[in-house]
PDB file of C-alpha atoms in Angstrom:
ATOM      1  CA  MET A   1       0.153   0.055  -0.466  1.00 58.00           C
ATOM      2  CA  ILE A   2       1.793   3.777  -0.377  1.00 69.00           C
ATOM      3  CA  VAL A   3       1.551   5.376   2.236  1.00 81.00           C
ATOM      4  CA  SER A   4       3.057   8.790   1.630  1.00 94.00           C
ATOM      5  CA  ASP A   5       4.492  10.967  -1.349  1.00 96.00           C
ATOM      6  CA  TYR A   6       6.891  12.851  -0.607  1.00 97.00           C
ATOM      7  CA  HIS A   7       7.930  14.930  -3.880  1.00 97.00           C
ATOM      8  CA  ILE A   8       5.007  16.438  -5.884  1.00 96.00           C
ATOM      9  CA  HIS A   9       5.527  19.614  -7.994  1.00 96.00           C
ATOM     10  CA  SER A  10       2.180  21.568  -9.318  1.00 95.00           C
ATOM     11  CA  SER A  11       1.429  24.945 -11.739  1.00 92.00           C
ATOM     12  CA  PHE A  12       3.282  26.597  -9.438  1.00 93.00           C
ATOM     13  CA  SER A  13       7.055  24.766 -10.402  1.00 89.00           C
ATOM     14  CA  GLY A  14       7.818  26.159 -13.881  1.00 82.00           C
ATOM     15  CA  ASP A  15       8.242  23.299 -15.479  1.00 84.00           C
ATOM     16  CA  CYS A  16       5.172  21.658 -14.751  1.00 89.00           C
ATOM     17  CA  VAL A  17       1.462  22.904 -15.433  1.00 90.00           C
ATOM     18  CA  GLU A  18      -1.255  20.083 -12.832  1.00 92.00           C
ATOM     19  CA  ASP A  19      -3.920  21.459 -11.272  1.00 94.00           C
ATOM     20  CA  LEU A  20      -3.703  20.574  -7.619  1.00 96.00           C
ATOM     21  CA  GLU A  21      -7.322  19.751  -7.093  1.00 95.00           C
ATOM     22  CA  ARG A  22      -6.624  16.792  -9.597  1.00 96.00           C
ATOM     23  CA  ILE A  23      -3.399  16.026  -7.200  1.00 96.00           C
ATOM     24  CA  CYS A  24      -5.547  15.402  -4.395  1.00 96.00           C
ATOM     25  CA  LYS A  25      -7.671  14.072  -6.287  1.00 95.00           C
ATOM     26  CA  LYS A  26      -5.171  11.107  -7.806  1.00 95.00           C
ATOM     27  CA  ALA A  27      -4.309  10.947  -4.809  1.00 95.00           C
ATOM     28  CA  LYS A  28      -7.524   9.933  -2.780  1.00 93.00           C
ATOM     29  CA  GLU A  29      -7.891   7.849  -5.997  1.00 94.00           C
ATOM     30  CA  ILE A  30      -5.193   5.611  -5.467  1.00 93.00           C
ATOM     31  CA  GLY A  31      -5.212   5.464  -1.679  1.00 92.00           C
ATOM     32  CA  ILE A  32      -2.495   7.651  -0.198  1.00 94.00           C
ATOM     33  CA  LYS A  33      -3.171   8.962   2.481  1.00 93.00           C
ATOM     34  CA  GLU A  34      -0.615  11.685   2.326  1.00 97.00           C
ATOM     35  CA  ILE A  35       1.031  14.176   0.263  1.00 98.00           C
ATOM     36  CA  ALA A  36       4.238  16.944   0.134  1.00 98.00           C
ATOM     37  CA  ILE A  37       3.551  20.083  -2.035  1.00 98.00           C
ATOM     38  CA  THR A  38       7.285  20.821  -3.118  1.00 98.00           C
ATOM     39  CA  ASP A  39       6.971  23.142  -5.523  1.00 97.00           C
ATOM     40  CA  HIS A  40      10.769  25.068  -7.100  1.00 93.00           C
ATOM     41  CA  MET A  41      12.647  27.449  -5.317  1.00 94.00           C
ATOM     42  CA  ASP A  42      15.830  28.187  -7.268  1.00 92.00           C
ATOM     43  CA  LEU A  43      17.301  31.091  -6.530  1.00 91.00           C
ATOM     44  CA  ASP A  44      20.807  32.842  -8.597  1.00 91.00           C
ATOM     45  CA  VAL A  45      20.577  30.692 -11.401  1.00 89.00           C
ATOM     46  CA  ASN A  46      22.161  32.701 -13.708  1.00 81.00           C
ATOM     47  CA  GLY A  47      22.957  32.354 -17.719  1.00 57.00           C
ATOM     48  CA  THR A  48      20.442  29.951 -18.954  1.00 53.00           C
ATOM     49  CA  SER A  49      17.329  31.237 -20.390  1.00 48.00           C
ATOM     50  CA  ASN A  50      14.990  29.351 -17.863  1.00 51.00           C
ATOM     51  CA  SER A  51      16.385  31.255 -14.724  1.00 50.00           C
ATOM     52  CA  ASP A  52      12.811  32.853 -13.996  1.00 53.00           C
ATOM     53  CA  ASP A  53      10.898  29.163 -13.629  1.00 52.00           C
ATOM     54  CA  PHE A  54      12.501  28.848 -10.610  1.00 67.00           C
ATOM     55  CA  LYS A  55      11.466  32.200  -8.393  1.00 78.00           C
ATOM     56  CA  LEU A  56       8.667  30.361  -6.387  1.00 91.00           C
ATOM     57  CA  ASN A  57       5.940  32.767  -5.433  1.00 93.00           C
ATOM     58  CA  LEU A  58       5.818  32.219  -1.816  1.00 96.00           C
ATOM     59  CA  ASP A  59       3.489  34.516  -0.507  1.00 96.00           C
ATOM     60  CA  GLU A  60       0.776  33.439  -3.440  1.00 96.00           C
ATOM     61  CA  TYR A  61       1.859  30.046  -3.063  1.00 97.00           C
ATOM     62  CA  VAL A  62       2.138  29.523   0.413  1.00 98.00           C
ATOM     63  CA  PRO A  63      -1.885  30.203   1.098  1.00 98.00           C
ATOM     64  CA  THR A  64      -2.820  28.461  -1.558  1.00 97.00           C
ATOM     65  CA  ILE A  65      -1.656  24.683   0.086  1.00 98.00           C
ATOM     66  CA  LEU A  66      -3.207  26.151   3.156  1.00 98.00           C
ATOM     67  CA  ARG A  67      -6.418  26.694   1.542  1.00 97.00           C
ATOM     68  CA  LEU A  68      -5.606  22.814   0.178  1.00 97.00           C
ATOM     69  CA  LYS A  69      -4.300  21.054   3.106  1.00 96.00           C
ATOM     70  CA  GLU A  70      -8.304  22.638   4.960  1.00 97.00           C
ATOM     71  CA  LYS A  71     -10.768  22.025   2.288  1.00 97.00           C
ATOM     72  CA  TYR A  72      -8.937  17.802   2.140  1.00 96.00           C
ATOM     73  CA  LYS A  73      -8.222  17.760   5.842  1.00 95.00           C
ATOM     74  CA  ASN A  74     -11.362  14.928   6.532  1.00 95.00           C
ATOM     75  CA  ASP A  75      -9.660  12.718   3.245  1.00 93.00           C
ATOM     76  CA  LEU A  76      -6.033  13.732   2.341  1.00 96.00           C
ATOM     77  CA  ASP A  77      -3.389  15.091   4.729  1.00 97.00           C
ATOM     78  CA  ILE A  78      -1.962  17.816   2.717  1.00 98.00           C
ATOM     79  CA  LYS A  79       1.673  18.964   3.881  1.00 98.00           C
ATOM     80  CA  LEU A  80       3.071  22.059   3.308  1.00 98.00           C
ATOM     81  CA  GLY A  81       6.356  21.783   0.873  1.00 98.00           C
ATOM     82  CA  MET A  82       8.768  22.666  -0.998  1.00 98.00           C
ATOM     83  CA  GLU A  83      11.898  21.784  -3.039  1.00 97.00           C
ATOM     84  CA  PHE A  84      14.465  24.345  -2.062  1.00 97.00           C
ATOM     85  CA  GLY A  85      17.589  24.114  -5.389  1.00 95.00           C
ATOM     86  CA  ILE A  86      20.171  25.631  -2.933  1.00 96.00           C
ATOM     87  CA  GLN A  87      23.613  26.029  -3.568  1.00 96.00           C
ATOM     88  CA  ARG A  88      26.325  26.399  -1.352  1.00 96.00           C
ATOM     89  CA  HIS A  89      26.488  30.054  -0.628  1.00 96.00           C
ATOM     90  CA  LEU A  90      22.676  30.366   0.007  1.00 95.00           C
ATOM     91  CA  GLY A  91      22.366  28.514   3.064  1.00 96.00           C
ATOM     92  CA  GLU A  92      22.161  31.387   5.593  1.00 96.00           C
ATOM     93  CA  ILE A  93      19.037  32.670   2.799  1.00 95.00           C
ATOM     94  CA  GLY A  94      17.862  29.372   2.578  1.00 96.00           C
ATOM     95  CA  ASP A  95      17.495  29.520   6.485  1.00 98.00           C
ATOM     96  CA  LYS A  96      15.912  32.741   6.880  1.00 97.00           C
ATOM     97  CA  ILE A  97      13.221  31.924   4.153  1.00 96.00           C
ATOM     98  CA  VAL A  98      12.181  28.614   5.618  1.00 98.00           C
ATOM     99  CA  LYS A  99      11.459  30.373   9.137  1.00 98.00           C
ATOM    100  CA  GLU A 100       9.457  33.034   7.101  1.00 98.00           C
ATOM    101  CA  TYR A 101       6.489  30.240   6.376  1.00 98.00           C
ATOM    102  CA  PRO A 102       5.076  27.006   8.472  1.00 98.00           C
ATOM    103  CA  PHE A 103       6.073  24.366   5.484  1.00 98.00           C
ATOM    104  CA  ASP A 104       5.852  21.365   6.763  1.00 98.00           C
ATOM    105  CA  PHE A 105       8.750  19.718   5.023  1.00 98.00           C
ATOM    106  CA  ILE A 106      11.558  20.905   2.782  1.00 98.00           C
ATOM    107  CA  ILE A 107      13.822  18.566   0.129  1.00 98.00           C
ATOM    108  CA  SER A 108      17.512  20.701  -0.035  1.00 98.00           C
ATOM    109  CA  SER A 109      18.607  19.877  -3.879  1.00 97.00           C
ATOM    110  CA  VAL A 110      21.164  20.567  -6.044  1.00 97.00           C
ATOM    111  CA  HIS A 111      19.992  21.830  -9.285  1.00 95.00           C
ATOM    112  CA  SER A 112      23.295  24.401  -9.925  1.00 94.00           C
ATOM    113  CA  VAL A 113      26.660  24.363  -9.587  1.00 95.00           C
ATOM    114  CA  ASP A 114      28.412  27.586  -9.925  1.00 93.00           C
ATOM    115  CA  LYS A 115      24.775  29.647 -10.470  1.00 93.00           C
ATOM    116  CA  LEU A 116      24.598  27.173 -13.636  1.00 92.00           C
ATOM    117  CA  LEU A 117      21.611  24.920 -14.156  1.00 91.00           C
ATOM    118  CA  LEU A 118      22.875  21.368 -14.278  1.00 92.00           C
ATOM    119  CA  ASP A 119      20.748  20.754 -17.407  1.00 87.00           C
ATOM    120  CA  GLN A 120      22.187  23.666 -19.453  1.00 86.00           C
ATOM    121  CA  ASN A 121      25.018  23.128 -21.612  1.00 87.00           C
ATOM    122  CA  GLU A 122      27.150  25.889 -19.744  1.00 89.00           C
ATOM    123  CA  PHE A 123      27.150  23.342 -16.900  1.00 91.00           C
ATOM    124  CA  TRP A 124      28.926  20.767 -19.171  1.00 90.00           C
ATOM    125  CA  LYS A 125      31.280  22.648 -20.928  1.00 90.00           C
ATOM    126  CA  ASN A 126      34.714  21.769 -21.101  1.00 91.00           C
ATOM    127  CA  LYS A 127      34.802  19.353 -18.367  1.00 89.00           C
ATOM    128  CA  THR A 128      35.270  15.364 -18.739  1.00 86.00           C
ATOM    129  CA  ARG A 129      32.257  13.852 -16.930  1.00 86.00           C
ATOM    130  CA  GLU A 130      34.624  12.917 -13.360  1.00 87.00           C
ATOM    131  CA  GLU A 131      35.380  16.345 -14.113  1.00 91.00           C
ATOM    132  CA  ALA A 132      31.187  17.956 -13.558  1.00 91.00           C
ATOM    133  CA  HIS A 133      30.827  14.667 -10.930  1.00 92.00           C
ATOM    134  CA  ASP A 134      33.414  17.127  -8.577  1.00 94.00           C
ATOM    135  CA  LYS A 135      32.634  19.316  -8.667  1.00 96.00           C
ATOM    136  CA  TYR A 136      28.988  18.620  -8.094  1.00 96.00           C
ATOM    137  CA  PHE A 137      29.079  16.336  -5.056  1.00 97.00           C
ATOM    138  CA  LEU A 138      31.238  18.841  -3.132  1.00 98.00           C
ATOM    139  CA  GLU A 139      28.563  21.473  -3.903  1.00 98.00           C
ATOM    140  CA  ILE A 140      26.617  19.496  -2.331  1.00 98.00           C
ATOM    141  CA  LEU A 141      28.354  18.969   0.578  1.00 98.00           C
ATOM    142  CA  LYS A 142      29.032  22.236   1.322  1.00 98.00           C
ATOM    143  CA  SER A 143      25.741  22.976   1.145  1.00 98.00           C
ATOM    144  CA  VAL A 144      24.247  20.246   2.970  1.00 98.00           C
ATOM    145  CA  GLU A 145      27.841  22.068   5.936  1.00 98.00           C
ATOM    146  CA  ASN A 146      26.169  25.806   5.220  1.00 98.00           C
ATOM    147  CA  PHE A 147      21.891  24.897   5.234  1.00 98.00           C
ATOM    148  CA  ASN A 148      19.780  24.206   8.200  1.00 98.00           C
ATOM    149  CA  GLU A 149      16.993  24.376   8.239  1.00 98.00           C
ATOM    150  CA  PHE A 150      15.174  21.399   5.485  1.00 98.00           C
ATOM    151  CA  SER A 151      14.660  17.680   6.070  1.00 98.00           C
ATOM    152  CA  VAL A 152      15.840  14.961   3.077  1.00 98.00           C
ATOM    153  CA  GLN A 153      18.740  15.504   0.486  1.00 98.00           C
ATOM    154  CA  GLY A 154      16.303  14.917  -2.634  1.00 97.00           C
ATOM    155  CA  HIS A 155      17.564  12.853  -4.887  1.00 96.00           C
ATOM    156  CA  LEU A 156      21.696  12.785  -4.237  1.00 95.00           C
ATOM    157  CA  ASP A 157      22.312  11.321  -7.162  1.00 94.00           C
ATOM    158  CA  PHE A 158      20.153  12.893 -10.084  1.00 93.00           C
ATOM    159  CA  ILE A 159      23.379  14.319 -12.068  1.00 93.00           C
ATOM    160  CA  THR A 160      23.287  11.474 -14.645  1.00 90.00           C
ATOM    161  CA  ARG A 161      20.532  11.965 -15.744  1.00 88.00           C
ATOM    162  CA  TYR A 162      22.478  15.096 -17.108  1.00 87.00           C
ATOM    163  CA  GLY A 163      25.540  16.225 -19.968  1.00 70.00           C
ATOM    164  CA  GLY A 164      24.759  14.977 -23.464  1.00 58.00           C
ATOM    165  CA  VAL A 165      25.121  11.297 -24.551  1.00 53.00           C
ATOM    166  CA  ASP A 166      28.786  11.071 -23.937  1.00 54.00           C
ATOM    167  CA  LYS A 167      28.707  12.222 -20.415  1.00 47.00           C
ATOM    168  CA  LYS A 168      25.600   9.891 -19.252  1.00 54.00           C
ATOM    169  CA  GLY A 169      25.539   7.242 -16.898  1.00 59.00           C
ATOM    170  CA  PHE A 170      25.637   5.445 -13.999  1.00 66.00           C
ATOM    171  CA  ILE A 171      27.639   7.040 -10.823  1.00 80.00           C
ATOM    172  CA  ASP A 172      31.178   5.602 -10.184  1.00 84.00           C
ATOM    173  CA  TYR A 173      30.410   4.892  -6.426  1.00 86.00           C
ATOM    174  CA  ILE A 174      33.598   3.880  -5.653  1.00 90.00           C
ATOM    175  CA  ARG A 175      35.449   6.607  -7.382  1.00 91.00           C
ATOM    176  CA  TYR A 176      32.705   8.728  -4.950  1.00 94.00           C
ATOM    177  CA  GLN A 177      32.181   6.252  -2.037  1.00 95.00           C
ATOM    178  CA  ASP A 178      34.457   8.539   0.551  1.00 97.00           C
ATOM    179  CA  ILE A 179      33.010  11.763  -0.141  1.00 97.00           C
ATOM    180  CA  ILE A 180      29.133  10.437  -0.496  1.00 97.00           C
ATOM    181  CA  ASP A 181      30.012   9.406   3.238  1.00 98.00           C
ATOM    182  CA  GLU A 182      30.699  12.861   4.176  1.00 98.00           C
ATOM    183  CA  ILE A 183      27.701  14.303   2.905  1.00 98.00           C
ATOM    184  CA  LEU A 184      26.065  11.297   4.811  1.00 98.00           C
ATOM    185  CA  LYS A 185      27.644  11.176   7.945  1.00 98.00           C
ATOM    186  CA  LYS A 186      26.899  15.687   7.695  1.00 98.00           C
ATOM    187  CA  LEU A 187      23.265  13.972   6.934  1.00 98.00           C
ATOM    188  CA  ILE A 188      23.151  11.987   9.878  1.00 98.00           C
ATOM    189  CA  SER A 189      25.147  14.412  12.333  1.00 98.00           C
ATOM    190  CA  LYS A 190      22.156  17.245  11.452  1.00 98.00           C
ATOM    191  CA  GLY A 191      18.978  15.054  11.881  1.00 98.00           C
ATOM    192  CA  LYS A 192      19.059  15.303   8.693  1.00 98.00           C
ATOM    193  CA  GLY A 193      17.385  12.480   5.810  1.00 98.00           C
ATOM    194  CA  ILE A 194      17.962  11.789   2.613  1.00 98.00           C
ATOM    195  CA  GLU A 195      15.251  10.652   0.171  1.00 98.00           C
ATOM    196  CA  ILE A 196      14.687   8.202  -1.837  1.00 98.00           C
ATOM    197  CA  ASN A 197      13.306   9.470  -5.987  1.00 97.00           C
ATOM    198  CA  THR A 198      11.402   7.053  -8.627  1.00 97.00           C
ATOM    199  CA  SER A 199      11.947   9.015 -11.027  1.00 95.00           C
ATOM    200  CA  GLY A 200      15.029   7.402 -11.939  1.00 93.00           C
ATOM    201  CA  ILE A 201      12.767   4.619 -13.113  1.00 93.00           C
ATOM    202  CA  ARG A 202      10.604   6.517 -15.502  1.00 92.00           C
ATOM    203  CA  TYR A 203      13.776   8.605 -16.656  1.00 89.00           C
ATOM    204  CA  ASN A 204      15.121   5.400 -18.591  1.00 86.00           C
ATOM    205  CA  GLU A 205      17.910   4.644 -15.374  1.00 88.00           C
ATOM    206  CA  ASN A 206      16.305   1.990 -14.538  1.00 88.00           C
ATOM    207  CA  ARG A 207      16.929   2.973 -11.132  1.00 92.00           C
ATOM    208  CA  PHE A 208      15.758   5.102  -8.051  1.00 94.00           C
ATOM    209  CA  TYR A 209      18.347   8.294  -7.228  1.00 96.00           C
ATOM    210  CA  PRO A 210      20.108   8.020  -5.124  1.00 96.00           C
ATOM    211  CA  CYS A 211      21.802   4.348  -6.377  1.00 93.00           C
ATOM    212  CA  ASP A 212      20.977   1.333  -4.093  1.00 94.00           C
ATOM    213  CA  ASN A 213      24.329   1.880  -2.429  1.00 94.00           C
ATOM    214  CA  ILE A 214      23.780   5.352  -0.917  1.00 96.00           C
ATOM    215  CA  VAL A 215      20.489   3.894   0.523  1.00 97.00           C
ATOM    216  CA  LYS A 216      22.426   1.541   1.321  1.00 97.00           C
ATOM    217  CA  ARG A 217      25.190   3.623   3.374  1.00 98.00           C
ATOM    218  CA  TYR A 218      23.685   6.080   4.981  1.00 98.00           C
ATOM    219  CA  PHE A 219      21.332   3.062   6.225  1.00 97.00           C
ATOM    220  CA  GLU A 220      24.332   0.996   7.638  1.00 97.00           C
ATOM    221  CA  LEU A 221      25.974   4.530   8.796  1.00 98.00           C
ATOM    222  CA  GLY A 222      22.977   5.092  10.942  1.00 98.00           C
ATOM    223  CA  GLY A 223      20.733   6.993   9.121  1.00 98.00           C
ATOM    224  CA  GLU A 224      16.357   6.090  10.265  1.00 97.00           C
ATOM    225  CA  ILE A 225      14.675   9.541   8.767  1.00 98.00           C
ATOM    226  CA  ILE A 226      13.662   8.455   4.448  1.00 98.00           C
ATOM    227  CA  THR A 227      10.867   9.580   2.265  1.00 98.00           C
ATOM    228  CA  ILE A 228       9.509   8.151  -0.963  1.00 97.00           C
ATOM    229  CA  GLY A 229       8.861  10.860  -4.141  1.00 98.00           C
ATOM    230  CA  SER A 230       7.285   9.982  -6.944  1.00 97.00           C
ATOM    231  CA  ASP A 231       8.950  13.903  -8.494  1.00 97.00           C
ATOM    232  CA  SER A 232       5.948  13.924 -10.273  1.00 96.00           C
ATOM    233  CA  HIS A 233       5.182  16.599 -12.741  1.00 95.00           C
ATOM    234  CA  LYS A 234       1.975  15.580 -13.437  1.00 95.00           C
ATOM    235  CA  ALA A 235      -0.649  13.411 -11.685  1.00 96.00           C
ATOM    236  CA  SER A 236      -0.135  10.383 -13.422  1.00 96.00           C
ATOM    237  CA  ASP A 237       3.304   9.829 -12.475  1.00 96.00           C
ATOM    238  CA  LEU A 238       1.716   9.741  -8.484  1.00 97.00           C
ATOM    239  CA  GLY A 239       3.113   6.710  -6.299  1.00 95.00           C
ATOM    240  CA  LYS A 240       4.563   5.667  -9.451  1.00 95.00           C
ATOM    241  CA  ASP A 241       6.785   2.994  -8.596  1.00 96.00           C
ATOM    242  CA  PHE A 242       6.556   3.223  -4.976  1.00 95.00           C
ATOM    243  CA  LYS A 243       5.963  -0.759  -4.700  1.00 94.00           C
ATOM    244  CA  LYS A 244       9.424  -0.754  -5.739  1.00 96.00           C
ATOM    245  CA  ALA A 245      10.908   1.389  -3.101  1.00 96.00           C
ATOM    246  CA  TYR A 246       9.110  -0.364  -0.405  1.00 95.00           C
ATOM    247  CA  ASP A 247      10.264  -3.744  -1.600  1.00 96.00           C
ATOM    248  CA  PHE A 248      14.214  -2.604  -1.775  1.00 97.00           C
ATOM    249  CA  LEU A 249      13.918  -0.964   1.509  1.00 96.00           C
ATOM    250  CA  GLU A 250      12.837  -3.620   3.746  1.00 95.00           C
ATOM    251  CA  SER A 251      15.746  -5.933   1.620  1.00 97.00           C
ATOM    252  CA  ILE A 252      17.667  -3.942   3.010  1.00 97.00           C
ATOM    253  CA  GLY A 253      16.188  -3.419   6.900  1.00 96.00           C
ATOM    254  CA  VAL A 254      14.503  -1.096   6.883  1.00 96.00           C
ATOM    255  CA  LYS A 255      11.478  -0.524   8.672  1.00 94.00           C
ATOM    256  CA  TYR A 256      10.245   2.750   8.688  1.00 95.00           C
ATOM    257  CA  ILE A 257       9.338   5.774   6.219  1.00 95.00           C
ATOM    258  CA  SER A 258       9.735   9.581   7.451  1.00 97.00           C
ATOM    259  CA  SER A 259       6.580  11.568   7.850  1.00 97.00           C
ATOM    260  CA  PHE A 260       7.114  15.445   8.445  1.00 98.00           C
ATOM    261  CA  ASP A 261       5.065  18.398  10.316  1.00 98.00           C
ATOM    262  CA  GLN A 262       5.679  21.103  10.489  1.00 97.00           C
ATOM    263  CA  LEU A 263       9.941  20.105   9.726  1.00 98.00           C
ATOM    264  CA  ASP A 264       8.718  17.725  13.315  1.00 98.00           C
ATOM    265  CA  VAL A 265       9.530  14.279  12.067  1.00 98.00           C
ATOM    266  CA  SER A 266       7.828  11.032  12.733  1.00 97.00           C
ATOM    267  CA  PHE A 267       7.875   7.026  11.479  1.00 96.00           C
ATOM    268  CA  LYS A 268       5.231   4.960  10.023  1.00 93.00           C
ATOM    269  CA  LYS A 269       5.713   1.414   8.825  1.00 92.00           C
ATOM    270  CA  ILE A 270       5.804   0.635   6.024  1.00 87.00           C
ATOM    271  CA  LYS A 271       3.689  -2.553   6.505  1.00 73.00           C
TER     272      LYS A 271
END
């Protein structure tokens, strides 16, 4: 059974046109009890044609989600969330923004390095795949160190989606094991979690973000906070491939997934 979907985008995100009411109706239809609406907030991104797409208008967004939360309170537990596209220099700004609103749940995601979105050619220009990945993982580490007001680290190794045909592919986990361990240990020490993002299956990588090895390592190091999110940009993708995520977590000994309310974590049995 799908308990919750903690990564959902709506028409408030610049790359999504899905209606919020349709999202809620679809969640009820497939038996989801709890959802987090996590539209994009990306700041200080340069040199792209769509750099303004993710500057979320929180004064419009927050009241809208709160009204929806009240409307569906008897049928669906809606969490006020946001996916914050963080960069290392935005930690203090991010903390200030989050504290100004009654958020339940914040995903910290690195979509940009050196103010360049990862899906733009400019970021990949004159870099080998390894050089690009080096910069990406270092940016995550520095962002985790500098940002405090978040719940989980989002799609930790999704950079494999980008970079052109010659640069896509799986992460060389052995090469990056040391810095990934640093990231995971820092998350655990700060009481933060990771998400299992099932969209990697939809994007033809046939895996979650992050990969199995990273999730296993987080659990081995003592990490307990795990959410599952579809990263859906349309209602039909809600809860997509969640059974695979639940089965995987059970196979490595994880018995609980996490839920958030006003940024406080609680735990729910997978079965």
